[in-house]
Short mmCIF file of C-alpha atoms in Angstrom, two decimals:
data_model
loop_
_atom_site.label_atom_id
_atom_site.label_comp_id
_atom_site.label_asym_id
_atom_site.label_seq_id
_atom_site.Cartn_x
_atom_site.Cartn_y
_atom_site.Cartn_z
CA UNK A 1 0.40 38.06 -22.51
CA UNK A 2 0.41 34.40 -22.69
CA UNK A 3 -2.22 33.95 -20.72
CA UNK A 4 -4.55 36.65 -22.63
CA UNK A 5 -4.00 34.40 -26.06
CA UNK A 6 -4.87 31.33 -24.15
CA UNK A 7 -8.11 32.77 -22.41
CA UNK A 8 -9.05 34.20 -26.00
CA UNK A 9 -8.59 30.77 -27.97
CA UNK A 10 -10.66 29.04 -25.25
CA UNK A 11 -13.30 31.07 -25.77
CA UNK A 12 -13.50 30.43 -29.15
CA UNK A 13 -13.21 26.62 -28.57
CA UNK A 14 -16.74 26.56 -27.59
CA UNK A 15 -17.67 22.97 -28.18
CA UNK A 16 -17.23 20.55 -25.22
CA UNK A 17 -14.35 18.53 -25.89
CA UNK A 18 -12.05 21.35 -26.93
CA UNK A 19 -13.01 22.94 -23.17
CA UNK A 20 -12.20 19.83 -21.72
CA UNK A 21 -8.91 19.27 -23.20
CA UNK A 22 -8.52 22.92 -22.69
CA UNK A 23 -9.12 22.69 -19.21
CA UNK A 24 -6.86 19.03 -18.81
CA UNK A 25 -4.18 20.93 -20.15
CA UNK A 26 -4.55 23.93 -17.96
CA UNK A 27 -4.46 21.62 -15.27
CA UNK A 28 -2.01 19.23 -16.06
CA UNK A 29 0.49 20.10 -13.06
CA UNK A 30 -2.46 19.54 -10.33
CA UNK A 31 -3.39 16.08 -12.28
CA UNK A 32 0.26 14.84 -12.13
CA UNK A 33 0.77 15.97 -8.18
CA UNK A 34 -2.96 14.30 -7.31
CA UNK A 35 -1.63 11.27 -9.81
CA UNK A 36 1.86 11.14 -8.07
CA UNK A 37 0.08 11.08 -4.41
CA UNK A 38 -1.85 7.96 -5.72
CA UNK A 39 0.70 6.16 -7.73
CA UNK A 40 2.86 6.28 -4.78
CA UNK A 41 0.73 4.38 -2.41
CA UNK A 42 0.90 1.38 -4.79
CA UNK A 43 1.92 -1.68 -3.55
CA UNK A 44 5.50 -2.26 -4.25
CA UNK A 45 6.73 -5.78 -2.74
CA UNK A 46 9.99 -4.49 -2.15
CA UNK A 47 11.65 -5.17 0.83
CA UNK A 48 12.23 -2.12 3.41
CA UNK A 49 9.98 0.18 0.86
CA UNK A 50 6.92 0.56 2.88
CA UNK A 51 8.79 2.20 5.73
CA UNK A 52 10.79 4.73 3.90
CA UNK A 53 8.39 5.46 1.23
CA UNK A 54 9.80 8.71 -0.41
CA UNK A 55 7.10 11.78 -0.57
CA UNK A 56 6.89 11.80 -4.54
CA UNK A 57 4.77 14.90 -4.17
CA UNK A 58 7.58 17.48 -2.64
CA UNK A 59 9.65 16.52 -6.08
CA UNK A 60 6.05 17.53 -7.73
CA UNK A 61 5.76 20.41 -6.05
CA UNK A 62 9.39 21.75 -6.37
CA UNK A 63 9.16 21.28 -10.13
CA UNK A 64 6.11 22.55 -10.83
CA UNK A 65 6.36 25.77 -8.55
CA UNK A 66 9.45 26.87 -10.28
CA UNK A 67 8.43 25.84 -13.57
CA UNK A 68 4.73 26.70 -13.63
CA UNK A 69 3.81 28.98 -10.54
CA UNK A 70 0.84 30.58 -13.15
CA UNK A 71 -0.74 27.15 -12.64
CA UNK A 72 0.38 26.12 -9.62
CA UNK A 73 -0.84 28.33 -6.20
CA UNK A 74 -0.01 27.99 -2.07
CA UNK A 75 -4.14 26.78 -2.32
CA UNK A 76 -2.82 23.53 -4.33
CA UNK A 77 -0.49 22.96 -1.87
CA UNK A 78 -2.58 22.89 1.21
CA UNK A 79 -5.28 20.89 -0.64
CA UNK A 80 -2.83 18.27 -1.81
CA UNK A 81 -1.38 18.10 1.79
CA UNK A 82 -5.01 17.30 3.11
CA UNK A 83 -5.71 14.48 0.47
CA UNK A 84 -2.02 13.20 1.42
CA UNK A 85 -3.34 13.32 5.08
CA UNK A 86 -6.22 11.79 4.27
CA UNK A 87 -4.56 8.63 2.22
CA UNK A 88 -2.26 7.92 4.75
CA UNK A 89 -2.51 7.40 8.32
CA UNK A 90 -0.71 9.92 9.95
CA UNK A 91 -1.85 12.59 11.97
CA UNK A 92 -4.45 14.74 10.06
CA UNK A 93 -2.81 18.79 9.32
CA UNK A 94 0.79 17.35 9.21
CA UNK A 95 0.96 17.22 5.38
CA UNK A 96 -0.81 20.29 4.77
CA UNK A 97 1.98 22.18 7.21
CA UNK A 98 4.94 20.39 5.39
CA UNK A 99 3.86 21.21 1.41
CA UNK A 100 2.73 24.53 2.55
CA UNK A 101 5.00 25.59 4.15
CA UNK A 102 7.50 24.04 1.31
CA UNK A 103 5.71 26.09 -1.04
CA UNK A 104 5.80 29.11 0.73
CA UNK A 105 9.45 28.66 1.22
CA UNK A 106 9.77 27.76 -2.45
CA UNK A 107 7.95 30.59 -3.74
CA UNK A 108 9.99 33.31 -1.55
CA UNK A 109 12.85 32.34 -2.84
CA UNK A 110 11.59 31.94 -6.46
CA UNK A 111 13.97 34.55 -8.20
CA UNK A 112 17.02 32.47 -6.94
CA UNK A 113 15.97 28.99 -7.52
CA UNK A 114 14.63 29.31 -10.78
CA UNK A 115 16.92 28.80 -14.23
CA UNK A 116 19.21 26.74 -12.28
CA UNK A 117 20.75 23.78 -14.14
CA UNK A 118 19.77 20.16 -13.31
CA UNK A 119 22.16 19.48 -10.66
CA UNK A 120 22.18 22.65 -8.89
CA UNK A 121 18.40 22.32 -8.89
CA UNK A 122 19.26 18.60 -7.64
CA UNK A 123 21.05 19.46 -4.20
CA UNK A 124 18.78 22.15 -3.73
CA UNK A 125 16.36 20.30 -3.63
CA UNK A 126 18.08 17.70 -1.35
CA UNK A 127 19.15 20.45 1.06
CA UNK A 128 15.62 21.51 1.66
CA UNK A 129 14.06 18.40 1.97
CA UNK A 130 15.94 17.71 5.07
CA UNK A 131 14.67 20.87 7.08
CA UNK A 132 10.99 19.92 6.40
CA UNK A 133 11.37 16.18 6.68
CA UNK A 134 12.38 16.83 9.99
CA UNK A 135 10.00 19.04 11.13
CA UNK A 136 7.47 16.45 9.70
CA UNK A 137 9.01 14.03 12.00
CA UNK A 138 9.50 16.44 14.93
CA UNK A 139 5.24 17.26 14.95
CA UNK A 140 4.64 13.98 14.71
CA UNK A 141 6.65 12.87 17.45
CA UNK A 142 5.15 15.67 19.62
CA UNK A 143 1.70 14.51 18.52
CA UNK A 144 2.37 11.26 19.59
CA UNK A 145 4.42 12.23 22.65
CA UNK A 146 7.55 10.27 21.71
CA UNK A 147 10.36 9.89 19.54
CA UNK A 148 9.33 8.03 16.00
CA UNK A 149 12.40 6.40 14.65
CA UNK A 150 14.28 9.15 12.71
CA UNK A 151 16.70 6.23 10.51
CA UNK A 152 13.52 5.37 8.90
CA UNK A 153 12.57 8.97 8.01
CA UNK A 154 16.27 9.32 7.08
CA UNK A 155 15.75 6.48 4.50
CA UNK A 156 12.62 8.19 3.44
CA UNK A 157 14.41 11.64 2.43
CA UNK A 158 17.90 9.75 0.37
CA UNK A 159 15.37 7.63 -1.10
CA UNK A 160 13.49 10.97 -2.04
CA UNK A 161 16.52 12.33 -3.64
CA UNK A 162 17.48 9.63 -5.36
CA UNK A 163 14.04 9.17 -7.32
CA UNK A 164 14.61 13.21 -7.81
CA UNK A 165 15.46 13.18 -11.32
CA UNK A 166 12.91 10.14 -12.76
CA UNK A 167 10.23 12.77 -11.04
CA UNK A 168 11.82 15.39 -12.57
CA UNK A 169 12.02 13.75 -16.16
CA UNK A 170 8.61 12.90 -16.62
CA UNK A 171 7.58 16.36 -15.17
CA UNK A 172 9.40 18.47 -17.63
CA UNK A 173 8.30 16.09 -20.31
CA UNK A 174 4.81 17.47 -19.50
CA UNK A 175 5.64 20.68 -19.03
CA UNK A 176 7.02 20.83 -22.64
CA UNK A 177 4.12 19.15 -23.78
CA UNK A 178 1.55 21.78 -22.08
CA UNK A 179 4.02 24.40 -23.15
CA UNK A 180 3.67 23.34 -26.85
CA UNK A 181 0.16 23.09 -26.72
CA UNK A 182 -0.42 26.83 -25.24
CA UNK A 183 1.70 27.88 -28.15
CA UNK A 184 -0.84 26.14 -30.56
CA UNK A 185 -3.34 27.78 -29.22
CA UNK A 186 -1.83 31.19 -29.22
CA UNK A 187 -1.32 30.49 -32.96
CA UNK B 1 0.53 63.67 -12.35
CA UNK B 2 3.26 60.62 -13.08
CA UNK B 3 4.71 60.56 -9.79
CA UNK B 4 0.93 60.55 -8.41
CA UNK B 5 -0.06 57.80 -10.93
CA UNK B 6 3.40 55.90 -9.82
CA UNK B 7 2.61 56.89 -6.07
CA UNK B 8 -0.87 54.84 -6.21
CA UNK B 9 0.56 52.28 -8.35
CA UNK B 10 2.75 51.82 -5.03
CA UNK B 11 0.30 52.34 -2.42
CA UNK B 12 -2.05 49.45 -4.80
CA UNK B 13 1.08 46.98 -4.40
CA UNK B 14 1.40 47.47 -0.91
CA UNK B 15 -1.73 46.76 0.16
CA UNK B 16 -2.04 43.68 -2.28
CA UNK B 17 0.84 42.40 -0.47
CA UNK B 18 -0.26 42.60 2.80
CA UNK B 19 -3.40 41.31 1.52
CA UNK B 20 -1.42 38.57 0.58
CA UNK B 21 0.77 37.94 3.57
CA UNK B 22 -2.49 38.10 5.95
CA UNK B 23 -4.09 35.43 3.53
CA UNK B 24 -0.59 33.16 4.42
CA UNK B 25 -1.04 33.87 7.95
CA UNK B 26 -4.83 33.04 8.04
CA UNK B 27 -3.93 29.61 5.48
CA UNK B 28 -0.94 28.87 8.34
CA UNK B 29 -3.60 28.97 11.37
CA UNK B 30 -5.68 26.90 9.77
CA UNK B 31 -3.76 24.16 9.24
CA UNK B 32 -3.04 24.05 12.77
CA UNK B 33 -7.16 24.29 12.83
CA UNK B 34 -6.86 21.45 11.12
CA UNK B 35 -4.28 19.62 13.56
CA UNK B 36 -6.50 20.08 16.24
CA UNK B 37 -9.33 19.22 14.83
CA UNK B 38 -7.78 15.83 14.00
CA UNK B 39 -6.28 15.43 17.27
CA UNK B 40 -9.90 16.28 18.79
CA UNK B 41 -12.45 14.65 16.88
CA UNK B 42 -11.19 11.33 15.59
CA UNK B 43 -14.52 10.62 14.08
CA UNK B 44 -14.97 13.32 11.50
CA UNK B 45 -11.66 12.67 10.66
CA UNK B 46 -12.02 8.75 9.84
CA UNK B 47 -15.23 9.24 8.26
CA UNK B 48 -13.25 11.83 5.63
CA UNK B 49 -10.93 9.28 5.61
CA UNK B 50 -13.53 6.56 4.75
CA UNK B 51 -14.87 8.79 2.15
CA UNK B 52 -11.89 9.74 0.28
CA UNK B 53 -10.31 6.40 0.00
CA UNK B 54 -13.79 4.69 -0.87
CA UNK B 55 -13.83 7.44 -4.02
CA UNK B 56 -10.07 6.58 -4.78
CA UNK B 57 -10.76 2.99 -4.57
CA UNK B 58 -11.84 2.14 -8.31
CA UNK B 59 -8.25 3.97 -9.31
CA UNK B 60 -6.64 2.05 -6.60
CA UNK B 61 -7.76 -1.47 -7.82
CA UNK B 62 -6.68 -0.20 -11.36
CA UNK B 63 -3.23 1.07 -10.67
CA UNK B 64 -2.47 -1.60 -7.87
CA UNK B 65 -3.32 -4.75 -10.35
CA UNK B 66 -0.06 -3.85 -12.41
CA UNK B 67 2.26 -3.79 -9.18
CA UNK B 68 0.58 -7.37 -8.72
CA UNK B 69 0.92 -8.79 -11.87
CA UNK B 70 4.85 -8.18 -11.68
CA UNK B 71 5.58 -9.21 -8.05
CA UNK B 72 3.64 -12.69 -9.51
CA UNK B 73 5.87 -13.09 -12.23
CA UNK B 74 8.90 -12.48 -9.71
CA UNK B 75 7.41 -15.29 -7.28
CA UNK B 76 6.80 -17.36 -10.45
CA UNK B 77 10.19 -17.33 -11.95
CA UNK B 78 11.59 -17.78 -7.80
CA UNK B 79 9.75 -21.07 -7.74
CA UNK B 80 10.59 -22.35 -11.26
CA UNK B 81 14.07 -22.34 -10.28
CA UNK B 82 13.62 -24.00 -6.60
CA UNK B 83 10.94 -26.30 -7.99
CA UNK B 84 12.66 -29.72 -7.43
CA UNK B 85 14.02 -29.06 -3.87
CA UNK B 86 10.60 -27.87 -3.00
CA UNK B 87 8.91 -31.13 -4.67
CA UNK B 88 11.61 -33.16 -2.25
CA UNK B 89 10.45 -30.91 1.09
CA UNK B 90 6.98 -30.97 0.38
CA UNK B 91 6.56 -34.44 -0.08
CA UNK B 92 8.52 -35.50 3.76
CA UNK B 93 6.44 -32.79 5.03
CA UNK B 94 3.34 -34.49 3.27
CA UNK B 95 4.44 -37.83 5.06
CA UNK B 96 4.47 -36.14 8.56
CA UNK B 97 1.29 -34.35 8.18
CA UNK B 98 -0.27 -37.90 7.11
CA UNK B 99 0.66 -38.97 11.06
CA UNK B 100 -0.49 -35.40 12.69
CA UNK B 101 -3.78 -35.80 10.42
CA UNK B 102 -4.28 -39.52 12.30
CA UNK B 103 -3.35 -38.15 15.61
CA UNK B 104 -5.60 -34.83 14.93
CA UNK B 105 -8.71 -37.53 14.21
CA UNK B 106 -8.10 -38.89 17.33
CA UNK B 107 -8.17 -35.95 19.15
CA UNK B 108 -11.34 -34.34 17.74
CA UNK B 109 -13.39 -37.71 18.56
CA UNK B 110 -11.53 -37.74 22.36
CA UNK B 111 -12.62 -33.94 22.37
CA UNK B 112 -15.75 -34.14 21.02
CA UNK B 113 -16.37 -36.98 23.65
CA UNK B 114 -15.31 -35.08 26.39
CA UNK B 115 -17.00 -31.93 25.35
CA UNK B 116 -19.91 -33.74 25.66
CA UNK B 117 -19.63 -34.76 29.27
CA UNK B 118 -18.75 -31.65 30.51
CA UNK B 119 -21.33 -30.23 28.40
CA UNK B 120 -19.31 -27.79 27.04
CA UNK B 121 -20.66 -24.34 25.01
CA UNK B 122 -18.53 -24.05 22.27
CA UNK B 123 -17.69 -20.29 21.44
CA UNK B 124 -19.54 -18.95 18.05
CA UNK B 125 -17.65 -20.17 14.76
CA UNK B 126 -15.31 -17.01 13.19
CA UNK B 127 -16.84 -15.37 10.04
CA UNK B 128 -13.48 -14.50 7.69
CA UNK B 129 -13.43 -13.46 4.23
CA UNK B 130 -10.50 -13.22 1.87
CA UNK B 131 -9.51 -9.94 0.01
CA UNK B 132 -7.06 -8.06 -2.21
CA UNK B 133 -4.86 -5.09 -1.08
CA UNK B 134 -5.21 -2.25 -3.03
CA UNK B 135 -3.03 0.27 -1.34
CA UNK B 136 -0.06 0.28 0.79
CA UNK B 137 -0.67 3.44 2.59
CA UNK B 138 2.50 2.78 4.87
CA UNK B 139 5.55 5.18 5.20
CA UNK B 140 8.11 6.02 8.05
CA UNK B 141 5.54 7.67 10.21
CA UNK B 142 2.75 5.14 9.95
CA UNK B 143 1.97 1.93 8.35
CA UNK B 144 -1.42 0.63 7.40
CA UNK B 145 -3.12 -1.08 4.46
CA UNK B 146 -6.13 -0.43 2.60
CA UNK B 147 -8.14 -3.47 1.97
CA UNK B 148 -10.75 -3.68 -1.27
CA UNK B 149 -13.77 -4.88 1.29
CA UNK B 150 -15.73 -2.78 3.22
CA UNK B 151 -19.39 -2.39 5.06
CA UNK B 152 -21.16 -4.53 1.76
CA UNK B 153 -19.08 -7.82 3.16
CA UNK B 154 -20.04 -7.24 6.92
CA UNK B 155 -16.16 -6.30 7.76
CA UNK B 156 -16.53 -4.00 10.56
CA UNK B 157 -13.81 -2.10 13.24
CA UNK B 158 -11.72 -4.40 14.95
CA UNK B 159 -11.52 -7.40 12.54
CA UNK B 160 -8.34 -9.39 13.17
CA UNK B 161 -6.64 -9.43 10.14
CA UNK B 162 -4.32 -12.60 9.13
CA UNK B 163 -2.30 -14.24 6.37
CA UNK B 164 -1.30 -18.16 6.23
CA UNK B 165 1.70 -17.02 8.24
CA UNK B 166 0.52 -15.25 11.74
CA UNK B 167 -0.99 -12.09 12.31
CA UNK B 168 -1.33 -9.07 10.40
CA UNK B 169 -3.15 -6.45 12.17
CA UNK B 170 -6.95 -5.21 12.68
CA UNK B 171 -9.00 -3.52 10.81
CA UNK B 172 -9.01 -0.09 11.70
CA UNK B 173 -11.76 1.96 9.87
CA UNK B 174 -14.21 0.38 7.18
CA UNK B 175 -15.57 2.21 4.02
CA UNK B 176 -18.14 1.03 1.56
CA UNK B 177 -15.58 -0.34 -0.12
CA UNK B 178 -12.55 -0.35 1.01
CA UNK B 179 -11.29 -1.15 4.79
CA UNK B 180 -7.97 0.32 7.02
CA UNK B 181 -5.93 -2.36 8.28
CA UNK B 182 -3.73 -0.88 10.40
CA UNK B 183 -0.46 -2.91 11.16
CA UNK B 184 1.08 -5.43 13.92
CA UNK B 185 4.01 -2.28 13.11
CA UNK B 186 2.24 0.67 13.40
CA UNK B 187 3.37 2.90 16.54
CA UNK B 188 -0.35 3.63 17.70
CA UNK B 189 -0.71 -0.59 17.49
CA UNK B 190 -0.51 -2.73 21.20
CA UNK B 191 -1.09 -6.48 20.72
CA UNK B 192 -1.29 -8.48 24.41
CA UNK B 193 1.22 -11.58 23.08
CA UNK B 194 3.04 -14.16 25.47
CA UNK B 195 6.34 -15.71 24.97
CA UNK B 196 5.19 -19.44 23.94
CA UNK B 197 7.29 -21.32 26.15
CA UNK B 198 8.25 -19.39 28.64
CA UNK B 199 4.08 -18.33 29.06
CA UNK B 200 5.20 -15.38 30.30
CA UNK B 201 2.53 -12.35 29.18
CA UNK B 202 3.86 -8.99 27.64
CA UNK B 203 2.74 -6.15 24.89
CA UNK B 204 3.97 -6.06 21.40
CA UNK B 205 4.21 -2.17 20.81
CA UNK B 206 5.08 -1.06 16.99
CA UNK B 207 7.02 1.81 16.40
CA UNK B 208 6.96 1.75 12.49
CA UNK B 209 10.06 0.12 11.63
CA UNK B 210 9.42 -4.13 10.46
CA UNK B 211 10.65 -4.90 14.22
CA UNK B 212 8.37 -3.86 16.60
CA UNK B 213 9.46 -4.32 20.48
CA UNK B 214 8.11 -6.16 22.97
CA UNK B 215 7.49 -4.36 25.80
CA UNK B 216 5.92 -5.20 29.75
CA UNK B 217 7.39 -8.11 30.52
CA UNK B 218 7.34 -9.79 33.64
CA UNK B 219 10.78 -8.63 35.04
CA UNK B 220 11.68 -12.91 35.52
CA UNK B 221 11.12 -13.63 32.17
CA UNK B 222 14.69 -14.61 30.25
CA UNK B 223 13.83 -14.14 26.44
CA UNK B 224 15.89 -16.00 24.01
CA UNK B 225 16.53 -14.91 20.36
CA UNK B 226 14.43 -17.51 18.55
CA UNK B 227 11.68 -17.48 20.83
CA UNK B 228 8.15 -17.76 19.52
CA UNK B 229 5.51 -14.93 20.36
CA UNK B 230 1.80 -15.52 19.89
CA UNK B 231 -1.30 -13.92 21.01
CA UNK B 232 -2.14 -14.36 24.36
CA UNK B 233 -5.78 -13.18 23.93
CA UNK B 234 -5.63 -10.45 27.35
CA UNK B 235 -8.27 -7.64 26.86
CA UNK B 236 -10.21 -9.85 23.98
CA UNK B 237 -9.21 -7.53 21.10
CA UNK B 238 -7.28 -10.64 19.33
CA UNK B 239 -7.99 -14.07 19.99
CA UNK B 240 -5.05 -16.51 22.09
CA UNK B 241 -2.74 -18.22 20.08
CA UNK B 242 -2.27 -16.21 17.11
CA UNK B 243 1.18 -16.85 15.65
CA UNK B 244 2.63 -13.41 15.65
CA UNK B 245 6.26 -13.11 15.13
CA UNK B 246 9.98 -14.72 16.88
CA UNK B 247 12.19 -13.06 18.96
CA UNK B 248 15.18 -11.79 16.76
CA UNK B 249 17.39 -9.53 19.32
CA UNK B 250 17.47 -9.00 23.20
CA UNK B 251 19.95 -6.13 23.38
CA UNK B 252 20.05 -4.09 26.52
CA UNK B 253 16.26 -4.41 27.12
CA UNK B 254 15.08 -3.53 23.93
CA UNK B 255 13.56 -6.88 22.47
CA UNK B 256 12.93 -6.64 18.58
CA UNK B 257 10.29 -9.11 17.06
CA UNK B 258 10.59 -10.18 13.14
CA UNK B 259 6.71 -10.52 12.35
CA UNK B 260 5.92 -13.66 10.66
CA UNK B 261 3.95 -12.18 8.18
CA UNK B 262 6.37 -10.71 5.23
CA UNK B 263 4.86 -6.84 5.47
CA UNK B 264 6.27 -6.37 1.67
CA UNK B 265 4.54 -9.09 0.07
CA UNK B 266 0.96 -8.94 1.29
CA UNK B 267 -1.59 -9.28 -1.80
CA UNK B 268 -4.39 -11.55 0.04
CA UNK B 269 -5.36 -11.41 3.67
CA UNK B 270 -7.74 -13.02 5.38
CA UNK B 271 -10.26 -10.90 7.61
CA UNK B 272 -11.87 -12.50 10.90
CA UNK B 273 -14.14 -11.46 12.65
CA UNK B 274 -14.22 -13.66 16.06
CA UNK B 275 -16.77 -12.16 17.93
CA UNK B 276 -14.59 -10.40 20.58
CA UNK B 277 -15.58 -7.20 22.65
CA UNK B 278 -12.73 -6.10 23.36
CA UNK B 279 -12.18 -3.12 21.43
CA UNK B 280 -13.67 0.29 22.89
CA UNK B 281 -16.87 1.11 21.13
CA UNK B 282 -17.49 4.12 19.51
CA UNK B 283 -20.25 5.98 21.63
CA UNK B 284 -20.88 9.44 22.60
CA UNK B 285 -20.69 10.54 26.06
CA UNK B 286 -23.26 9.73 28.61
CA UNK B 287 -25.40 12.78 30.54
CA UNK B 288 -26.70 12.89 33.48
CA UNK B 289 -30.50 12.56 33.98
#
């Protein structure tokens, strides 16, 4: 129903800014994932950071698949795992198997996961992170045909859950804001 | 006519669904398409690579210039508040450089001198230029840089990559404007080094952690912790005598270098290109006539 108001209203906004902001809105939870995947390759100058970089982008897309799966789809997910793998240097197809497979796993399981309070959703979170971060680290160390360091990757995933709820935060800020201005336009 | 209206209703869900799960399966083997492709054809792969970063460059050099600005105003206040013992060091170190600059005069007329009797061919001067990191593109499964110079300033593959301290890496891929460095700490980098005074030749092997090992050594060679490891030139991909790193643990075989260069505060580094060969060219495959 939602939807049908929001289609209508854009339609009537026919001059080019409204579209645009229509369509910025629309797409707010793809902009913050694509802006998350940048901001975190920032330089950081802190010591030990730049090995265990957390993957911002999981906490993106666990948020945004149980708050917004109308705007967020499995096609997202494998087309933010390709610009991941092609920022960074490792092996080209490993982030596109870890987020989509994340979101697939997410998304099956959406009836449970979703309405959970903060800390529930938390150590959820937490708990899967571990699975895929090791399979992450597993293909890799079969594509290179030996063990990578798993204390790093370790520091990688608690660093991941401790950033959790800044992520989180900011993303539900935004999704109230987007929220509030699809109920404008339904009005 | 309800239950056949409800029975199509059904039979339309169904097949949506396995619409849908054949769509996952086809979206699953194609990512390990992808996998292969990457692990096959290296070059498509860099150049999308090269292409992608060279578009995010512009919001790289915007978002990066904060990070910057605050890690300078960290340094800055560090400094104000070791200011006077540094004036103290600096100016005994000032004194012995005044006798090494003397003794380095000397030297450069005895080895000009010499040069010229043996009428000896020095080797082409290094071109280096100095640039700004933009991205640290490094996390527990690789580490590299990106650099904000690329193809306009000549940088090409290969280009040893250095700070004030020692070595940093090479440059791995080059843009238009942006270039790959990939890291002394990377797991797919090997840098020939030598153990300075011992002179005994080994391979510095990364494995993404800020220690990377030092593997191949001549089975004679006792390494100390402290010991200094430079470049020992073998294979021409860096040139001899590049300060690399120190020997910081020698427990049951595995030998841990700390890098000289401080991998978490890298803003400027120096790129040199010293005319070496050594790297394997990219060229296709040769067919028989």
């Amino acid at each position: 129903m939602r939807n049908k108001g929001i289609t209508r209203n854009f339609l009537i906004a026919n001059n080019f800014m409204a579209r645009f902001k229509w369509y910025f809105i629309r797409n707010l939870p793809k902009i913050v994932l694509i802006a998350l995947l940048v901001f975190s390759y920032c330089p950081v100058y802190i010591s030990g950071f730049s090995v265990m970089r957390p993957q911002l982008e999981l906490i993106g897309i666990y948020f945004w698949t149980l708050h917004r799966p109308d705007r967020f789809g499995v096609l997202f997910a494998f087309s933010l795992g390709i610009l991941a793998d092609l920022f960074c240097s490792t092996p080209f197809g490993v982030n596109v198997i870890v987020y989509t497979l994340f979101y697939i796993a997410l998304n099956s399981k959406n009836n449970l996961l979703i309405n959970q309070s903060f800390y529930a959703d938390w150590g959820i979170f937490t708990l899967m992170l571990f699975p895929f971060m090791i399979v992450k680290w597993l293909i890799i160390s079969i594509y290179y045909a030996r063990f990578v360091v798993f204390k790093t990757t370790f520091g990688s995933i608690v660093l991941c859950a401790l950033i959790f709820p800044f992520v989180v935060y900011v993303s539900s800020k935004i999704a109230s804001y987007m929220a509030e201005k699809e109920e404008e336009a339904k009005i | 006519m309800a239950s056949q209206h409800h029975q199509n209703a059904s039979a339309g869900y169904q097949l949506k669904s396995k619409i849908k799960r054949i769509a996952l399966m086809l979206l699953v083997i194609s990512i390990f398409g992808l996998m292969l492709l990457g692990k096959a054809d290296i070059i498509i792969v860099d150049k999308l690579r090269n292409l992608f970063v060279d578009l995010a460059t512009p919001v790289l050099v915007v978002v990066s210039k904060p990070a910057v600005a605050i890690s300078s105003f960290i340094s800055n206040l560090r400094e104000l508040a070791s200011i006077r013992a540094e004036n103290t060091k600096l100016r005994a170190e000032n004194e012995s450089l005044n006798l090494v600059k003397i003794e380095a005069d000397r030297l450069a007329k005895e080895n000009a001198y010499l040069s010229d009797l043996t009428r000896y061919i020095p080797p082409p001067k290094a071109k280096s230029i100095s640039t700004r990191v933009i991205a640290d593109v490094g996390n527990s499964f690789a580490q590299s840089l990106i650099a904000f110079v690329g193809h306009d300033q000549e940088v090409k593959k290969g280009d040893v990559v250095l700070t004030g301290d020692g070595l940093v890496g090479r440059v791995a891929s080059v843009g238009f404007n942006s270039a790959r460095i990939m890291l002394i700490t990377d797991i797919n980098s090997r840098v020939p080094v030598r153990i300075e005074h011992l002179d005994a030749p080994a391979i510095l092997e990364g494995d993404n952690t800020e220690f990377p090992n030092l593997i191949s050594l001549p089975s004679s060679a006792k390494v100390a912790v402290g010991d200094k490891v430079i470049t020992s030139g073998m294979a021409g991909v860096y040139p001899p005598g590049l300060a690399v790193g120190i020997v910081v643990s020698n427990t049951e075989g595995v030998i841990k270098v700390r890098p000289f260069v401080n991998r978490n505060h890298l803003e400027i580094v120096h790129i040199v290109d010293y005319n070496l060969s050594g790297l394997i060219p990219e060229v296709p495959c040769e067919t028989k006539e």
